[in-house]
mmCIF file of C-alpha atoms in Angstrom:
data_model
loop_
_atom_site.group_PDB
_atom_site.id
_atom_site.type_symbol
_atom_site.label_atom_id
_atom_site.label_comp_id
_atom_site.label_asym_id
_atom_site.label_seq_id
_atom_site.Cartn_x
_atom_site.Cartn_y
_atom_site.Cartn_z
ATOM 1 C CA UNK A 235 -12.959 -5.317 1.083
ATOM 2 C CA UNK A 236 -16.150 -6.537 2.192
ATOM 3 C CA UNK A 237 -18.680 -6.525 -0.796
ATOM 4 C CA UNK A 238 -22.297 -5.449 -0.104
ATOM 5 C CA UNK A 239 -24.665 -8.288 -1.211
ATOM 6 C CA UNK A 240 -26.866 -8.095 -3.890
ATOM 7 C CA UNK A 241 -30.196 -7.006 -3.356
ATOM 8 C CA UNK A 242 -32.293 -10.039 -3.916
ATOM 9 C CA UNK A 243 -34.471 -10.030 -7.171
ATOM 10 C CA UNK A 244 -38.274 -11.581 -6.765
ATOM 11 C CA UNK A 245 -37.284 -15.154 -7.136
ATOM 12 C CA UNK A 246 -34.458 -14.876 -4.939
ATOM 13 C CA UNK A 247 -31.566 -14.306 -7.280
ATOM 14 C CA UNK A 248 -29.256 -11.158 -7.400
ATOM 15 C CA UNK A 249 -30.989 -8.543 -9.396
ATOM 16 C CA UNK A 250 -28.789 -8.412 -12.702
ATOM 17 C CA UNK A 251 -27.658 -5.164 -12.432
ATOM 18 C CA UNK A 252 -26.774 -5.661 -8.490
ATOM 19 C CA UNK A 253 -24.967 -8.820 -9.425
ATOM 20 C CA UNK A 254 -23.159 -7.155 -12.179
ATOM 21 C CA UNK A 255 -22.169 -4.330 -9.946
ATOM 22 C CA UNK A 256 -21.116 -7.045 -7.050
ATOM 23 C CA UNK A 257 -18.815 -8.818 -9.957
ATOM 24 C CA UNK A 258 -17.184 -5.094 -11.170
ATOM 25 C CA UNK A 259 -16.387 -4.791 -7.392
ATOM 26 C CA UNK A 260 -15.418 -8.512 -6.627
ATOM 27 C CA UNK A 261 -12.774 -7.889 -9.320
ATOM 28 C CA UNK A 262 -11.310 -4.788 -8.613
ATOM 29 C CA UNK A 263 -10.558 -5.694 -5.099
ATOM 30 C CA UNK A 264 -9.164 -9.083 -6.544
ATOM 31 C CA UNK A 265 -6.622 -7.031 -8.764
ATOM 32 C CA UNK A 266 -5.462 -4.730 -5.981
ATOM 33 C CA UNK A 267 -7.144 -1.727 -7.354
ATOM 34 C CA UNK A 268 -6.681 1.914 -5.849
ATOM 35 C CA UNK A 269 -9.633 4.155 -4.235
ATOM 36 C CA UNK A 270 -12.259 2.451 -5.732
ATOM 37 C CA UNK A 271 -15.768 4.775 -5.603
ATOM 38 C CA UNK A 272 -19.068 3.534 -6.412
ATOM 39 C CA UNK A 273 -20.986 6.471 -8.004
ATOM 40 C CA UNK A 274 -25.075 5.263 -7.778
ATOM 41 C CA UNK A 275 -27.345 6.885 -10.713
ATOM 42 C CA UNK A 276 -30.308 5.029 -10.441
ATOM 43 C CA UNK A 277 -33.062 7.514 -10.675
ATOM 44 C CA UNK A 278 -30.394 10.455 -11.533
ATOM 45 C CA UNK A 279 -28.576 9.674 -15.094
ATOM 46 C CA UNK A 280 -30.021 7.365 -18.011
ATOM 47 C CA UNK A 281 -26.117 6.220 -19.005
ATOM 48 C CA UNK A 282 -26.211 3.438 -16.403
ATOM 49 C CA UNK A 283 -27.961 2.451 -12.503
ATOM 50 C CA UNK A 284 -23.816 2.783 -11.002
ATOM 51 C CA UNK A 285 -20.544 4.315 -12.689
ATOM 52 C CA UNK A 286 -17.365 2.491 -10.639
ATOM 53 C CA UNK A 287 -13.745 4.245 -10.766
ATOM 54 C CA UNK A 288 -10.652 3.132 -9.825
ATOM 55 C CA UNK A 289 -6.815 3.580 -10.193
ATOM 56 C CA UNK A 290 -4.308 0.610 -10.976
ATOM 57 C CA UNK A 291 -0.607 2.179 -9.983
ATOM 58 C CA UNK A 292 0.556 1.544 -13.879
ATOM 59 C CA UNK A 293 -0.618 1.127 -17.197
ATOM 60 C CA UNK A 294 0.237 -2.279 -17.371
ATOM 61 C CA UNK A 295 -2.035 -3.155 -13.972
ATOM 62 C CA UNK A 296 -5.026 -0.410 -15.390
ATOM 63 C CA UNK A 297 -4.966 -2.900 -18.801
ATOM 64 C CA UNK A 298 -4.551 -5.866 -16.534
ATOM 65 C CA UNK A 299 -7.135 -5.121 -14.709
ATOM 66 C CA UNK A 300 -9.642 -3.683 -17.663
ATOM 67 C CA UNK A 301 -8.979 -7.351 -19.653
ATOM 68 C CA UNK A 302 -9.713 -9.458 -16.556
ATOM 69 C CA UNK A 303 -12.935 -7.719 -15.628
ATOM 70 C CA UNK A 304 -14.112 -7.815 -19.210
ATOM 71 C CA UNK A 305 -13.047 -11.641 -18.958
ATOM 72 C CA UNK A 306 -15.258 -11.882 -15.566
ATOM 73 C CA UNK A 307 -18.105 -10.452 -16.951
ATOM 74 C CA UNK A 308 -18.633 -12.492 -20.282
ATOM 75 C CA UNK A 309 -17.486 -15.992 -18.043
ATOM 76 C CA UNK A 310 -19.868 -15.248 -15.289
ATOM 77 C CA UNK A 311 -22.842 -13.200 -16.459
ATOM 78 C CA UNK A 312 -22.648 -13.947 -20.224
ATOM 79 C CA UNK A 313 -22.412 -10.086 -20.975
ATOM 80 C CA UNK A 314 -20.295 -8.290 -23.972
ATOM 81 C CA UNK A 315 -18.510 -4.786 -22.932
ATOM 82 C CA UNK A 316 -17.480 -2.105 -24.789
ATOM 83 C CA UNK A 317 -13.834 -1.291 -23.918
ATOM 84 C CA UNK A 318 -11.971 2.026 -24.878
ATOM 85 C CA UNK A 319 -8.596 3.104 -24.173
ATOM 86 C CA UNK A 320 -6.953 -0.195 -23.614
ATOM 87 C CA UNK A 321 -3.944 0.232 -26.032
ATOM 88 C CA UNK A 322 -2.680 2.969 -23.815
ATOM 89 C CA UNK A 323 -4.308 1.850 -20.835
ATOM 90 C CA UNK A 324 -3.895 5.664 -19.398
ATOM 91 C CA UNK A 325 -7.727 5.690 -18.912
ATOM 92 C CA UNK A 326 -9.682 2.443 -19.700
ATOM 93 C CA UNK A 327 -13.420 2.979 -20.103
ATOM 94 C CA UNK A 328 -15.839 -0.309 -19.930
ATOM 95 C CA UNK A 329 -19.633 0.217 -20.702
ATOM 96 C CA UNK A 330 -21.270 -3.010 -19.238
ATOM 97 C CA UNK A 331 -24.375 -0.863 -20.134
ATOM 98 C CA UNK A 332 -25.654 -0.942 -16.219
ATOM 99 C CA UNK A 333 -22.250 -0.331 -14.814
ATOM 100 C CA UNK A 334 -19.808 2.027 -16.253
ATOM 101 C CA UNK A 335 -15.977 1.639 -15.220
ATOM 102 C CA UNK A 336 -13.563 3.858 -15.362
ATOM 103 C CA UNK A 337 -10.011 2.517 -14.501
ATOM 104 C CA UNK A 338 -6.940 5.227 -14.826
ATOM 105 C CA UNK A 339 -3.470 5.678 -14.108
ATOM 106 C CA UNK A 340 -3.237 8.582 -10.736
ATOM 107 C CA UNK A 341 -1.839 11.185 -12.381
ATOM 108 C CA UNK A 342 -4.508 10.879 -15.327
ATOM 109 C CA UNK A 343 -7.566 10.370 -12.215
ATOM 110 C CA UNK A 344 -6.458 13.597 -10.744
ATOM 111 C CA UNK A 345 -6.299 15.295 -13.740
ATOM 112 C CA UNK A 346 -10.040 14.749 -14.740
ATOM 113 C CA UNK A 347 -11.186 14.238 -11.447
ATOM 114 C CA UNK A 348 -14.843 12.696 -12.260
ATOM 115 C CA UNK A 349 -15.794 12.151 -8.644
ATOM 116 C CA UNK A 350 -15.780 15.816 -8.465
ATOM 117 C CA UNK A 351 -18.019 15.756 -11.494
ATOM 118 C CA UNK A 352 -20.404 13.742 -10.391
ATOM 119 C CA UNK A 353 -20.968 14.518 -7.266
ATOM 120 C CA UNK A 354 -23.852 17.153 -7.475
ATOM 121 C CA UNK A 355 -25.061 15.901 -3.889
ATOM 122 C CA UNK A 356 -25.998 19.345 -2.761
ATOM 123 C CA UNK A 357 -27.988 19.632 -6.203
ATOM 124 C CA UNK A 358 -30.020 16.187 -5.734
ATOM 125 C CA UNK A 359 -27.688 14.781 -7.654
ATOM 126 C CA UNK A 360 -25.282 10.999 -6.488
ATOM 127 C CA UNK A 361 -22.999 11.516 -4.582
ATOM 128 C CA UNK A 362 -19.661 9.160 -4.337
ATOM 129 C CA UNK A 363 -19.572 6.217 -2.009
ATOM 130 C CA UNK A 364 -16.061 5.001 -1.397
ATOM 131 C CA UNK A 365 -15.615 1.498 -1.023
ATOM 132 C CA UNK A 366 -13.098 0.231 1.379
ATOM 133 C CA UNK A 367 -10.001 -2.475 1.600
#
């Protein structure tokens, strides 16, 4: 999947929420995730500037996948995450504060279907941007 660059901060450097956003991506493409949509919220939600979701095709690849990103983030950008759901690893929630992921089994995804709830486009409101393999 190509990964969009980081929108340059004053001095040069990645913005830190772009380059946290970049790294969320990075990984998820790294661990073969499923239909991974970028939700943006800058401007339109205080909870966070992007909310990411994703499938893994198990529970064992969705924890897999939640523990390595977590990993990523403290190795690369120095950051602590709050994780829920990893015991089950049905739906795996990580609040990197700027970035929220959500990482689920299909079934589960369908089920709650959060793209649908976010995207308010017609209402002024983000809509979903796919990102592609």
């Amino acid at each position: 999947m190509p990964v969009p660059q980081p929108a340059p901060h004053q001095d040069g450097a990645p913005a830190p929420v772009e380059a946290l956003h970049d790294l969320v991506l990075r990984s998820l493409d790294d661990d073969q995730a499923v239909d991974v949509v970028s939700i943006p919220l800058t401007g339109k939600s205080s909870i966070a500037d992007h909310m990411v979701i994703a499938s893994g095709r198990s529970s064992r690849q969705v924890a897999s996948m939640a523990q390595k990103l977590t990993e990523r983030i403290k190795r690369e950008l120095g950051r602590n995450v709050r994780i829920e759901g990893l015991p089950v690893a049905d739906w795996v929630l990580i609040d990197a504060e700027d970035v929220i992921v959500h990482l689920f089994r299909p079934e589960v995804r369908s089920f709650y279907n959060l793209e649908r709830m976010w995207a308010f486009e017609e209402s002024g409101g983000p809509s979903p941007v796919p990102t592609s393999h």
